[in-house]
């Protein structure tokens, strides 16, 4: 009962703070229209070009060839699979390419040490390529919670972050991409908010600010809590399963879900920033934005920046 009470109290406080802040910010319609034009122009200019897709697909193929060179005689050649912003189609020409080395035998438990061993095998191969000038900046980060191997392709200047058995990242990326298809405003606003967060230097999990997925989930939460809502609760989307195939089937039930909401991307961007500003002091009190429930919740957590689930 105490938990339920705490959730209700903090939810009401968050909603009250947002209403009050919204009353203080009135944006004229003509200014919103001009802002919408500007955002559309920025979006068009910053979107990746066909060549950006092509070079990333070529890099994925190249890393799979490297995997064959390393494991060719073992009978268990892994697949190097893309995830992150490229799969979600929320990347730009300067974005890193996230890659996961996935083995066929899913029953094998990959320990932290085994992940590091796998990355070291790739690192040895990449160090050899670095000596010939094909790649640069080969840097295994083995002390991290999720070990990563960083490398830059010299031909395209694309930085690649390689991890091992990051199937959760692959799955989440595919699901976000599918949810973006429900309403183009989700894709546009996520892309623009990522660019804004990057410009404000608050888009780096390494620096304990928001990672890209957190930014995207905040956008999703905002669209879920509009009146009328633009996106359904993720609990409804994941009702029949959390794997990409189940989600693809589930999303058919939500086609045109948000068509009753006529807000522009400009309106949604402004109201999202107001929402975040209005609850700024509540994060430290346990406020959590739940995309699963499409509602504010209360949670105990360490960071005082933001909590998203």
Tab-separated table of N, CA and C in Angstrom, residues 19 60 85 119 121 139 172 211 216 226 237 275 278:
chain	number	residue	atom	x	y	z
A	19	UNK	N	1.454	20.830	-15.703
A	19	UNK	CA	0.342	21.730	-16.041
A	19	UNK	C	0.691	23.175	-15.710
A	60	UNK	N	29.836	-3.884	-42.357
A	60	UNK	CA	29.275	-5.085	-41.717
A	60	UNK	C	29.746	-6.334	-42.457
A	85	UNK	N	21.789	2.847	-33.456
A	85	UNK	CA	21.152	3.898	-34.256
A	85	UNK	C	21.015	3.525	-35.725
A	119	UNK	N	36.961	-10.547	-28.046
A	119	UNK	CA	37.375	-9.230	-28.530
A	119	UNK	C	38.879	-9.174	-28.774
A	121	UNK	N	40.722	-11.595	-29.841
A	121	UNK	CA	40.972	-12.256	-31.126
A	121	UNK	C	40.745	-11.276	-32.277
A	139	UNK	N	41.241	-0.133	-30.143
A	139	UNK	CA	41.322	0.077	-28.692
A	139	UNK	C	40.329	-0.820	-27.953
A	172	UNK	N	16.343	-4.897	-29.098
A	172	UNK	CA	15.746	-3.597	-28.769
A	172	UNK	C	15.806	-2.642	-29.954
A	211	UNK	N	22.183	8.196	-22.487
A	211	UNK	CA	22.589	7.517	-23.712
A	211	UNK	C	21.476	7.665	-24.748
A	216	UNK	N	15.608	8.369	-26.717
A	216	UNK	CA	14.518	7.838	-27.543
A	216	UNK	C	13.337	7.410	-26.674
A	226	UNK	N	0.628	12.153	-24.302
A	226	UNK	CA	-0.115	13.278	-24.879
A	226	UNK	C	-1.609	12.966	-24.814
A	237	UNK	N	2.174	-3.343	-26.516
A	237	UNK	CA	2.940	-3.780	-27.689
A	237	UNK	C	3.629	-5.118	-27.425
A	275	UNK	N	8.028	19.548	-20.296
A	275	UNK	CA	7.788	18.409	-19.397
A	275	UNK	C	9.042	18.099	-18.582
A	278	UNK	N	9.783	20.773	-16.024
A	278	UNK	CA	8.815	20.842	-14.921
A	278	UNK	C	9.061	19.778	-13.848
